[in-house]
CSV table of C-alpha atoms and ligand atoms in Angstrom, one decimal:
chain,number,residue,atom,x,y,z
A,4,MET,CA,-15.9,-34.4,20.3
A,5,ASN,CA,-15.1,-30.5,19.7
A,6,PHE,CA,-12.7,-28.4,17.7
A,7,LYS,CA,-9.6,-28.4,19.4
A,8,GLN,CA,-9.9,-31.9,20.5
A,9,HIS,CA,-10.2,-32.9,17.0
A,10,ILE,CA,-7.0,-30.7,15.7
A,11,ALA,CA,-5.2,-32.0,18.8
A,12,GLU,CA,-5.9,-35.7,17.4
A,13,ASN,CA,-5.0,-34.8,14.0
A,14,LYS,CA,-1.8,-32.3,14.2
A,15,ASP,CA,0.8,-34.7,12.5
A,16,HIS,CA,-2.3,-35.7,10.1
A,17,TYR,CA,-3.0,-31.3,9.2
A,18,LEU,CA,0.7,-30.9,9.3
A,19,ASN,CA,2.1,-32.9,6.8
A,20,ASP,CA,-1.3,-31.7,4.3
A,21,LEU,CA,0.3,-28.5,5.1
A,22,PHE,CA,4.3,-29.6,3.7
A,23,THR,CA,3.1,-31.4,0.8
A,24,LEU,CA,1.5,-28.0,-0.3
A,25,LEU,CA,4.2,-25.9,0.9
A,26,ARG,CA,6.8,-29.1,-1.4
A,27,GLN,CA,4.8,-27.8,-4.2
A,28,LYS,CA,6.2,-24.9,-5.7
A,29,SER,CA,3.8,-22.4,-7.8
A,30,ILE,CA,5.6,-19.4,-7.9
A,31,SER,CA,3.0,-17.5,-10.2
A,32,ALA,CA,5.9,-14.4,-11.4
A,33,GLN,CA,7.6,-17.6,-13.0
A,34,ASN,CA,4.8,-19.8,-13.4
A,35,ASP,CA,6.7,-22.5,-12.0
A,36,GLY,CA,4.1,-25.6,-11.2
A,37,VAL,CA,1.1,-23.3,-10.3
A,38,ARG,CA,-1.0,-25.8,-12.2
A,39,ASP,CA,0.2,-28.5,-10.5
A,40,CYS,CA,-0.7,-26.7,-7.2
A,41,ALA,CA,-3.7,-25.9,-8.2
A,42,ALA,CA,-4.9,-29.6,-8.7
A,43,LEU,CA,-3.3,-30.3,-4.8
A,44,VAL,CA,-5.3,-27.7,-4.1
A,45,VAL,CA,-8.5,-28.9,-5.6
A,46,GLY,CA,-7.2,-32.5,-3.7
A,47,LYS,CA,-7.3,-31.3,-0.6
A,48,LEU,CA,-10.7,-29.5,-0.5
A,49,LYS,CA,-11.9,-32.5,-1.8
A,50,GLU,CA,-10.4,-34.7,0.8
A,51,ALA,CA,-11.9,-32.3,3.4
A,52,GLY,CA,-15.7,-33.4,2.1
A,53,ILE,CA,-16.8,-30.9,-0.4
A,54,ALA,CA,-19.0,-31.6,-3.1
A,55,HIS,CA,-17.9,-29.1,-5.2
A,56,VAL,CA,-14.6,-28.4,-6.8
A,57,GLU,CA,-13.0,-26.8,-10.2
A,58,ILE,CA,-11.1,-25.4,-12.1
A,59,ILE,CA,-12.1,-22.5,-13.3
A,60,GLU,CA,-10.0,-21.1,-16.1
A,61,THR,CA,-8.6,-16.7,-16.6
A,62,ASP,CA,-6.8,-15.6,-18.9
A,63,ASP,CA,-3.3,-16.5,-16.8
A,64,HIS,CA,-3.3,-18.4,-13.6
A,65,PRO,CA,-6.4,-20.5,-13.0
A,66,VAL,CA,-8.8,-19.9,-9.5
A,67,VAL,CA,-9.9,-23.1,-7.9
A,68,TYR,CA,-13.4,-22.7,-6.6
A,69,ALA,CA,-15.4,-24.4,-4.1
A,70,GLU,CA,-18.1,-24.4,-2.4
A,71,GLN,CA,-21.1,-26.6,-0.3
A,72,HIS,CA,-24.7,-25.8,-0.3
A,73,VAL,CA,-26.1,-26.4,3.0
A,74,SER,CA,-29.3,-24.8,3.5
A,75,ASP,CA,-31.6,-22.2,1.5
A,76,ASP,CA,-31.9,-20.2,4.6
A,77,ALA,CA,-28.5,-20.5,6.3
A,78,PRO,CA,-25.7,-17.5,5.5
A,79,THR,CA,-23.1,-17.9,2.8
A,80,MET,CA,-19.5,-17.2,3.8
A,81,LEU,CA,-16.9,-16.6,1.2
A,82,ILE,CA,-13.3,-17.5,2.1
A,83,TYR,CA,-10.7,-16.4,-0.1
A,84,GLY,CA,-7.4,-16.9,0.0
A,85,HIS,CA,-4.4,-17.3,-2.8
A,86,TYR,CA,-2.1,-20.7,-3.5
A,87,ASP,CA,1.0,-18.6,-5.3
A,88,VAL,CA,4.2,-17.6,-3.8
A,89,GLN,CA,6.9,-14.9,-4.5
A,90,PRO,CA,9.8,-16.3,-5.9
A,91,PRO,CA,12.1,-16.9,-2.8
A,92,ASP,CA,15.7,-15.2,-4.0
A,93,PRO,CA,17.6,-14.2,-2.5
A,94,LEU,CA,18.2,-18.2,-2.0
A,95,ASP,CA,21.9,-18.0,0.1
A,96,GLU,CA,19.9,-16.1,2.6
A,97,TRP,CA,17.5,-18.9,3.1
A,98,LYS,CA,18.7,-21.3,6.4
A,99,SER,CA,17.0,-24.3,5.2
A,100,PRO,CA,15.6,-24.3,1.5
A,101,PRO,CA,12.5,-22.9,1.0
A,102,PHE,CA,10.8,-25.5,-0.7
A,103,GLU,CA,11.4,-27.9,1.8
A,104,PRO,CA,9.7,-27.2,5.2
A,105,THR,CA,12.0,-27.0,7.8
A,106,ILE,CA,10.6,-26.6,11.6
A,107,ARG,CA,13.4,-24.5,14.2
A,108,ASP,CA,11.7,-22.8,17.3
A,109,GLY,CA,8.2,-23.6,17.1
A,110,LYS,CA,7.9,-22.0,13.5
A,111,ILE,CA,7.9,-23.4,10.5
A,112,TYR,CA,9.7,-21.7,7.7
A,113,ALA,CA,9.2,-22.6,3.9
A,114,ARG,CA,8.4,-20.1,1.2
A,115,GLY,CA,4.4,-19.3,1.1
A,116,VAL,CA,3.8,-21.1,4.8
A,117,GLY,CA,2.4,-17.8,5.5
A,118,ASP,CA,1.5,-16.2,2.4
A,119,ASN,CA,-0.9,-17.8,2.4
A,120,LYS,CA,-0.4,-21.5,1.7
A,121,GLY,CA,-0.6,-21.9,5.9
A,122,GLN,CA,-3.3,-19.5,6.2
A,123,MET,CA,-5.4,-20.9,3.4
A,124,LEU,CA,-4.8,-24.5,4.0
A,125,ALA,CA,-5.7,-23.3,7.7
A,126,GLN,CA,-9.7,-22.2,6.3
A,127,ILE,CA,-9.8,-26.2,4.2
A,128,LEU,CA,-9.3,-28.1,7.3
A,129,ALA,CA,-11.5,-26.1,9.3
A,130,ALA,CA,-14.1,-27.2,6.6
A,131,GLN,CA,-12.7,-30.7,7.3
A,132,THR,CA,-12.8,-30.0,11.1
A,133,TYR,CA,-16.3,-29.2,11.0
A,134,ILE,CA,-17.3,-32.5,8.7
A,135,ALA,CA,-15.6,-34.7,10.9
A,136,THR,CA,-17.2,-33.3,14.2
A,137,ALA,CA,-20.3,-31.9,13.1
A,138,GLY,CA,-21.7,-34.2,10.2
A,139,GLU,CA,-22.1,-31.6,8.3
A,140,LEU,CA,-20.9,-27.8,7.7
A,141,PRO,CA,-23.3,-25.4,9.6
A,142,LEU,CA,-23.4,-22.7,7.0
A,143,ASN,CA,-22.6,-22.5,3.4
A,144,VAL,CA,-19.6,-22.1,2.5
A,145,LYS,CA,-17.9,-21.2,-0.7
A,146,PHE,CA,-13.6,-21.2,-1.9
A,147,VAL,CA,-12.5,-19.2,-4.2
A,148,PHE,CA,-8.1,-19.4,-4.1
A,149,GLU,CA,-6.4,-17.1,-7.0
A,150,GLY,CA,-3.3,-18.0,-8.0
A,151,GLU,CA,-2.3,-14.7,-9.4
A,152,GLU,CA,-2.0,-12.5,-5.8
A,153,GLU,CA,1.7,-11.9,-5.9
A,154,ILE,CA,1.8,-10.9,-9.7
A,155,GLY,CA,-1.2,-8.1,-8.9
A,156,SER,CA,-4.1,-10.4,-8.8
A,157,LYS,CA,-4.5,-9.1,-12.6
A,158,ASN,CA,-7.2,-11.4,-13.7
A,159,LEU,CA,-9.7,-11.5,-10.4
A,160,PRO,CA,-12.1,-8.2,-10.9
A,161,THR,CA,-12.8,-9.7,-14.6
A,162,PHE,CA,-13.5,-13.5,-12.3
A,163,VAL,CA,-15.5,-11.7,-9.4
A,164,GLU,CA,-17.9,-9.5,-12.1
A,165,THR,CA,-17.9,-12.8,-14.6
A,166,HIS,CA,-18.9,-14.7,-12.2
A,167,LYS,CA,-20.8,-12.7,-9.6
A,168,GLU,CA,-24.3,-14.6,-9.4
A,169,LYS,CA,-22.0,-18.0,-8.9
A,170,LEU,CA,-20.1,-15.9,-5.8
A,171,ALA,CA,-23.2,-14.2,-4.2
A,172,ALA,CA,-22.3,-14.5,0.2
A,173,ASP,CA,-23.7,-12.8,2.8
A,174,PHE,CA,-19.7,-11.6,3.7
A,175,VAL,CA,-16.4,-12.6,2.3
A,176,TYR,CA,-13.4,-13.7,4.8
A,177,THR,CA,-10.1,-14.1,4.4
A,178,SER,CA,-6.7,-14.4,6.3
A,179,ASP,CA,-4.1,-13.6,4.7
A,180,GLY,CA,-0.6,-11.0,5.7
A,181,PRO,CA,0.5,-10.5,9.4
A,182,MET,CA,-1.3,-9.8,13.3
A,183,LEU,CA,-0.3,-6.6,15.0
A,184,SER,CA,3.2,-6.2,16.0
A,185,SER,CA,2.2,-6.0,19.5
A,186,GLY,CA,1.3,-10.3,18.5
A,187,ASN,CA,-2.4,-9.3,19.2
A,188,PRO,CA,-4.7,-10.4,16.2
A,189,TYR,CA,-6.9,-7.9,14.3
A,190,VAL,CA,-10.1,-7.6,12.0
A,191,LEU,CA,-9.4,-6.2,9.0
A,192,LEU,CA,-12.0,-3.9,7.4
A,193,GLY,CA,-10.1,-2.3,5.1
A,194,THR,CA,-7.4,-1.6,2.2
A,195,ARG,CA,-5.7,1.9,1.5
A,196,GLY,CA,-6.1,2.1,-3.2
A,197,MET,CA,-3.4,3.0,-4.9
A,198,LEU,CA,-2.1,5.0,-8.2
A,199,TYR,CA,1.1,4.8,-9.7
A,200,VAL,CA,1.6,7.1,-12.2
A,201,GLU,CA,4.8,8.2,-14.6
A,202,LEU,CA,5.9,12.2,-15.5
A,203,LYS,CA,8.3,12.1,-18.0
A,204,ALA,CA,9.5,15.9,-19.1
A,205,LYS,CA,11.7,16.6,-22.3
A,206,GLY,CA,14.6,20.0,-22.5
A,207,SER,CA,17.0,19.3,-25.7
A,208,ASP,CA,17.5,16.1,-27.9
A,209,PHE,CA,20.2,15.2,-26.0
A,210,ASP,CA,22.3,16.0,-22.9
A,211,ASN,CA,24.2,19.7,-23.4
A,212,HIS,CA,27.7,21.2,-21.8
A,213,SER,CA,26.2,23.2,-19.1
A,214,GLY,CA,28.7,25.7,-19.8
A,215,ASN,CA,28.5,26.7,-23.6
A,216,LYS,CA,24.7,25.5,-23.9
A,217,GLY,CA,23.9,26.7,-20.2
A,218,ASN,CA,21.2,29.8,-19.9
A,219,ILE,CA,20.3,28.5,-24.0
A,220,ALA,CA,19.4,24.7,-23.0
A,221,GLN,CA,16.2,23.7,-21.1
A,222,ASN,CA,16.3,21.8,-18.0
A,223,PRO,CA,14.0,19.5,-18.0
A,224,ALA,CA,14.7,18.7,-13.9
A,225,TRP,CA,13.4,21.7,-13.0
A,226,LYS,CA,10.3,22.1,-15.0
A,227,ILE,CA,9.4,19.1,-13.3
A,228,ILE,CA,10.3,20.0,-9.7
A,229,GLU,CA,8.9,23.4,-10.6
A,230,LEU,CA,5.1,21.1,-10.9
A,231,LEU,CA,5.8,18.7,-8.0
A,232,GLN,CA,6.1,22.1,-6.0
A,233,SER,CA,2.9,23.5,-7.1
A,234,MET,CA,1.1,20.0,-6.7
A,235,ARG,CA,1.7,20.1,-2.5
A,236,ASP,CA,2.2,22.9,-0.1
A,237,ASP,CA,4.4,23.2,3.3
A,238,GLU,CA,2.4,21.5,5.5
A,239,GLY,CA,1.8,18.3,2.8
A,240,ASN,CA,-1.0,19.5,2.1
A,241,ILE,CA,-2.3,18.7,-2.3
A,242,LEU,CA,-3.5,21.1,-4.4
A,243,ILE,CA,-4.6,19.2,-7.1
A,244,GLU,CA,-8.1,20.3,-7.6
A,245,GLY,CA,-10.6,18.1,-6.3
A,246,PHE,CA,-7.8,15.4,-4.7
A,247,TYR,CA,-10.3,15.0,-1.6
A,248,ASP,CA,-13.2,15.3,-2.8
A,249,ASP,CA,-14.1,12.1,-2.3
A,250,VAL,CA,-12.1,11.0,0.5
A,251,GLU,CA,-14.7,10.2,4.2
A,252,ALA,CA,-14.3,11.5,7.5
A,253,PRO,CA,-14.0,8.5,9.8
A,254,THR,CA,-17.1,7.7,11.9
A,255,ASP,CA,-17.4,7.8,15.3
A,256,LEU,CA,-17.6,3.9,15.6
A,257,GLU,CA,-13.9,3.9,13.7
A,258,ARG,CA,-12.7,6.5,16.4
A,259,GLN,CA,-13.8,5.0,18.9
A,260,LEU,CA,-11.5,1.1,17.0
A,261,LEU,CA,-8.8,3.9,16.4
A,262,GLU,CA,-8.5,4.6,20.4
A,263,GLN,CA,-8.5,1.0,21.6
A,264,LEU,CA,-5.8,-0.3,19.2
A,265,PRO,CA,-2.3,-0.4,20.4
A,266,PHE,CA,0.6,2.0,19.8
A,267,ASN,CA,4.0,2.0,20.9
A,268,ILE,CA,5.9,5.0,20.3
A,269,GLU,CA,9.5,3.8,20.6
A,270,GLU,CA,8.4,0.5,18.6
A,271,LEU,CA,7.3,2.7,15.8
A,272,ARG,CA,10.4,4.6,15.5
A,273,GLU,CA,12.5,1.3,15.4
A,274,GLN,CA,10.3,0.0,12.7
A,275,VAL,CA,11.0,3.0,10.6
A,276,GLY,CA,14.5,3.3,11.5
A,277,ASP,CA,14.1,7.3,12.3
A,278,GLN,CA,14.3,8.2,15.8
A,279,LYS,CA,12.3,11.9,15.7
A,280,ILE,CA,9.0,10.4,14.7
A,281,ASP,CA,6.5,11.7,17.4
A,282,LEU,CA,2.9,11.5,16.9
A,283,SER,CA,0.1,10.5,19.2
A,284,LYS,CA,-1.6,7.3,17.9
A,285,ALA,CA,-5.0,9.1,16.9
A,286,ASP,CA,-3.4,10.7,14.4
A,287,TYR,CA,-0.7,7.8,13.8
A,288,TYR,CA,-3.9,5.4,12.7
A,289,LYS,CA,-5.3,8.5,11.1
A,290,LYS,CA,-2.7,9.4,9.1
A,291,LEU,CA,-1.9,5.4,7.9
A,292,CYS,CA,-6.2,4.7,7.5
A,293,PHE,CA,-8.5,7.9,6.4
A,294,GLU,CA,-5.6,9.9,4.4
A,295,PRO,CA,-4.5,9.4,1.7
A,296,THR,CA,-0.7,9.8,0.7
A,297,PHE,CA,1.2,11.4,-2.4
A,298,ASN,CA,4.6,9.9,-2.4
A,299,ILE,CA,7.8,10.4,-4.9
A,300,ALA,CA,9.2,7.1,-5.3
A,301,GLY,CA,11.6,7.7,-7.8
A,302,PHE,CA,13.4,10.6,-9.2
A,303,SER,CA,16.0,10.5,-12.2
A,304,SER,CA,17.3,13.1,-14.3
A,305,GLY,CA,21.4,13.8,-15.4
A,306,TYR,CA,24.0,12.7,-13.6
A,307,SER,CA,24.5,10.7,-10.3
A,308,GLY,CA,27.6,9.2,-10.5
A,309,GLU,CA,30.7,9.8,-9.1
A,310,GLY,CA,32.4,13.4,-9.3
A,311,ALA,CA,31.6,16.1,-11.8
A,312,LYS,CA,29.9,16.0,-14.9
A,313,THR,CA,28.9,19.2,-16.0
A,314,ILE,CA,25.6,18.8,-18.4
A,315,ILE,CA,22.2,19.7,-18.8
A,316,PRO,CA,20.1,17.0,-18.8
A,317,SER,CA,18.2,16.2,-21.5
A,318,GLU,CA,15.4,14.2,-19.4
A,319,ALA,CA,13.7,14.4,-16.1
A,320,THR,CA,11.7,11.3,-14.7
A,321,VAL,CA,9.6,11.3,-11.9
A,322,LYS,CA,7.4,8.0,-10.5
A,323,MET,CA,5.1,8.9,-7.6
A,324,ASP,CA,2.8,6.7,-6.0
A,325,MET,CA,-0.4,7.7,-4.3
A,326,ARG,CA,-2.4,5.4,-2.0
A,327,LEU,CA,-6.0,5.7,-1.8
A,328,VAL,CA,-8.6,5.7,0.9
A,329,ASN,CA,-12.8,6.1,0.4
A,330,ASN,CA,-13.7,6.4,-1.5
A,331,GLN,CA,-11.2,7.9,-4.0
A,332,ASP,CA,-11.1,6.1,-7.5
A,333,PRO,CA,-8.1,5.8,-8.9
A,334,ASP,CA,-9.3,6.4,-12.6
A,335,GLU,CA,-11.0,9.5,-11.5
A,336,ILE,CA,-7.9,11.0,-9.1
A,337,PHE,CA,-5.7,10.0,-12.6
A,338,GLU,CA,-7.7,12.7,-14.5
A,339,ARG,CA,-7.5,15.1,-12.0
A,340,PHE,CA,-3.9,14.6,-11.8
A,341,LYS,CA,-3.3,14.8,-15.7
A,342,ALA,CA,-5.3,18.4,-15.8
A,343,HIS,CA,-3.3,19.6,-13.0
A,344,VAL,CA,-0.7,18.5,-15.5
A,345,SER,CA,-1.9,20.4,-18.1
A,346,LYS,CA,-3.0,23.3,-16.8
A,347,PHE,CA,1.0,23.6,-15.4
A,348,ALA,CA,2.7,22.6,-18.8
A,349,LEU,CA,2.0,20.7,-21.9
A,350,ASP,CA,4.8,19.3,-22.6
A,351,ILE,CA,5.5,16.9,-19.5
A,352,THR,CA,3.7,13.7,-20.0
A,353,VAL,CA,2.3,11.6,-16.9
A,354,ALA,CA,1.5,7.3,-17.7
A,355,LYS,CA,-0.4,5.1,-15.5
A,356,ILE,CA,1.5,2.3,-14.2
A,357,GLY,CA,-1.2,0.8,-11.8
A,358,ALA,CA,-4.0,1.5,-10.2
A,359,MET,CA,-6.2,-0.5,-7.5
A,360,SER,CA,-9.4,1.1,-5.7
A,361,PRO,CA,-9.2,1.2,-2.2
A,362,SER,CA,-11.8,-0.5,0.4
A,363,ARG,CA,-13.5,-0.3,3.2
A,364,THR,CA,-16.5,-2.6,5.3
A,365,SER,CA,-18.3,-0.8,7.9
A,366,ALA,CA,-17.8,-1.0,11.0
A,367,ASN,CA,-21.2,-1.1,11.5
A,368,TYR,CA,-22.3,-4.5,11.0
A,369,GLN,CA,-22.8,-7.4,13.6
A,370,ILE,CA,-20.8,-10.0,11.8
A,371,VAL,CA,-17.3,-7.3,12.4
A,372,GLU,CA,-17.9,-7.8,15.9
A,373,THR,CA,-18.8,-12.0,15.5
A,374,VAL,CA,-15.8,-12.3,13.6
A,375,ARG,CA,-13.9,-10.1,16.3
A,376,GLU,CA,-15.3,-12.1,19.1
A,377,ALA,CA,-14.2,-15.8,17.9
A,378,THR,CA,-11.3,-14.4,17.1
A,379,GLU,CA,-10.5,-13.5,20.2
A,380,ARG,CA,-11.9,-17.0,21.8
A,381,SER,CA,-9.6,-18.9,19.1
A,382,PHE,CA,-6.7,-17.3,19.7
A,383,GLU,CA,-7.1,-17.0,23.3
A,384,ARG,CA,-6.2,-12.9,23.1
A,385,LYS,CA,-7.6,-9.2,23.1
A,386,THR,CA,-8.3,-9.0,19.1
A,387,PHE,CA,-8.2,-5.4,17.6
A,388,ILE,CA,-10.6,-4.1,14.7
A,389,GLN,CA,-8.4,-1.3,12.5
A,390,PRO,CA,-10.6,0.2,9.5
A,391,SER,CA,-8.4,-0.1,7.3
A,392,LEU,CA,-4.8,-1.5,6.0
A,393,GLY,CA,-1.7,1.1,5.2
A,394,GLY,CA,-1.5,-1.2,2.6
A,395,SER,CA,-3.2,-2.2,-0.8
A,396,LEU,CA,-4.8,-5.2,-1.6
A,397,PRO,CA,-7.6,-6.6,-4.3
A,398,ASN,CA,-10.0,-6.3,-1.5
A,399,HIS,CA,-11.9,-4.1,-3.6
A,400,VAL,CA,-13.6,-6.9,-5.3
A,401,TRP,CA,-15.8,-8.0,-2.7
A,402,THR,CA,-16.8,-4.7,-1.0
A,403,ASN,CA,-17.3,-2.3,-5.0
A,404,ILE,CA,-18.2,-5.8,-7.0
A,405,LEU,CA,-19.6,-7.8,-5.2
A,406,GLY,CA,-20.7,-5.6,-2.4
A,407,VAL,CA,-20.8,-7.5,0.2
A,408,PRO,CA,-19.0,-7.2,4.3
A,409,SER,CA,-15.2,-8.7,4.1
A,410,VAL,CA,-13.2,-9.3,6.8
A,411,ILE,CA,-9.7,-10.3,6.9
A,412,VAL,CA,-8.5,-11.8,10.5
A,413,PRO,CA,-4.3,-12.7,9.3
A,414,TYR,CA,-3.4,-16.0,11.7
A,415,ALA,CA,0.4,-14.9,10.9
A,416,ASN,CA,2.8,-13.9,13.7
A,417,ALA,CA,3.8,-10.2,13.1
A,418,ASP,CA,7.5,-11.5,12.0
A,419,GLU,CA,6.6,-14.5,9.1
A,420,ALA,CA,9.4,-12.8,6.7
A,421,ASN,CA,6.5,-12.6,4.2
A,422,HIS,CA,8.0,-12.0,0.6
A,423,SER,CA,11.7,-11.8,2.2
A,424,PRO,CA,14.1,-15.1,2.7
A,425,ASN,CA,13.1,-17.7,6.0
A,426,GLU,CA,9.3,-16.6,5.7
A,427,ASN,CA,8.0,-18.4,8.4
A,428,LEU,CA,4.7,-19.1,10.5
A,429,VAL,CA,4.2,-20.3,14.3
A,430,VAL,CA,3.2,-23.8,14.1
A,431,ASP,CA,0.5,-23.3,16.9
A,432,ASN,CA,-0.9,-20.2,14.5
A,433,PHE,CA,-1.2,-22.7,12.6
A,434,TYR,CA,-3.5,-24.8,14.2
A,435,LYS,CA,-5.3,-21.7,16.4
A,436,GLY,CA,-6.0,-20.6,13.1
A,437,ILE,CA,-7.6,-23.3,12.1
A,438,LEU,CA,-10.1,-23.4,15.7
A,439,CYS,CA,-10.6,-19.8,14.1
A,440,THR,CA,-12.2,-20.5,10.9
A,441,CYS,CA,-14.6,-23.2,12.9
A,442,GLU,CA,-15.8,-21.0,15.6
A,443,VAL,CA,-16.2,-17.9,13.3
A,444,MET,CA,-17.8,-20.5,10.8
A,445,LYS,CA,-20.2,-21.3,14.5
A,446,ALA,CA,-20.9,-17.9,15.3
A,447,ALA,CA,-22.6,-17.0,12.1
A,448,SER,CA,-24.0,-19.8,11.3
A,449,GLN,CA,-26.2,-19.3,14.8
A,450,MET,CA,-27.0,-16.0,13.1
A,451,THR,CA,-29.8,-15.1,10.7
A,452,LYS,CA,-28.5,-13.4,7.5
A,453,ASP,CA,-30.4,-10.4,8.5
A,454,GLU,CA,-28.8,-10.3,12.1
A,455,LEU,CA,-25.2,-10.9,10.5
A,456,LEU,CA,-25.7,-7.3,8.5
A,457,GLN,CA,-27.1,-5.5,11.3
A,458,LYS,CA,-25.9,-2.3,12.6
A,459,ARG,CA,-24.2,-0.4,15.4
A,460,THR,CA,-23.5,3.3,15.4
A,461,THR,CA,-21.3,2.8,19.3
A,462,LEU,CA,-19.0,-0.1,20.7
A,463,ALA,CA,-21.2,-2.2,22.8
B,6,ZN,ZN1,2.3,-11.6,-0.9
């Protein structure tokens, strides 16, 4: 029997497995049901026929770990996913209860169905399908399912660092996030990192009368605006010394891949809510995948209520996020940022609110093309390769700490509404996802470890 037939014959059974998982809450931010969900995932892995399954504690929510070793010569695939979900609020915007999965118009509606339970379970059921049809997996597989992705994967770097030997693999495979807005699947090779900072400027001990103390009391809002202006020129270039030092330009192959990606300017204007946006495809993807951002996320000082209040504020605060690209190091960028501030004004304080490293897997590895072809076969739709996501994920734990290629293949529909009310997954994507993981396992197993990591420099 082939994979497709097996999946078709077990349709109801597999969907039922997913519904059981969706009914179990696992809201990491509220510590609601997380451990019960981990136990359920352990059960699913055992049911799939995976020999070794265990729960590994971290400082907070546990990791569900499993592995099946078939041969020392076979490549090893590490599958990453997460079983925790976002809080379901606002509840009254859901058309059906978030923890009671409901099918409407070919989509399953439930919190976590796309992000990430449906995609994670597709990986487990792929192993189950493979073992049921072929008797055994074709390569060594390790599973790492964490329970803290929705609260920033705070213990994942330490977990990977501590268990480096146990986790040794030839490549990492993740299915999370939505497909391209065109509806096409794609293979994602990296993510932008992030540095989040808060600037605070102090003036007087309290707000002052802007007339009686005008020209006398200092205004910290002006000070911080002048600082911000010293950081960026009229064209948007960042003037902090060394900010761009470690940024890598796209390779020829990466440029070719960007050129192939779908792009629709009308749709982009719609998505951003700005009809004035004018960009070429090359610029769009270059800005998204290969350039860091320097964003003012919030600015507060003085009075911003209704009408007038004539004061000189005593404090000004700015929150900023910088999405970093390969090979920028958030800690180093933070030092450079601080150095710029202290050169400019000693009495403005800088605090680091958050940091995550960027990651990038070389598009040249053979495994990248192998995964792309397997995805295209399974979803029966043209499948693209994108060198980096605009957003941030803890993908650097695989590329930087474990030191192996990492490919992300989203199985969810573009409008999955992850983190929002009425989160959904197209039922067919769930089944095609199971098939896709089977095809990736099969294709990777037909190559030696060396062949998987062979390099190509241009597209075939
Ligand atoms: Zn999420």
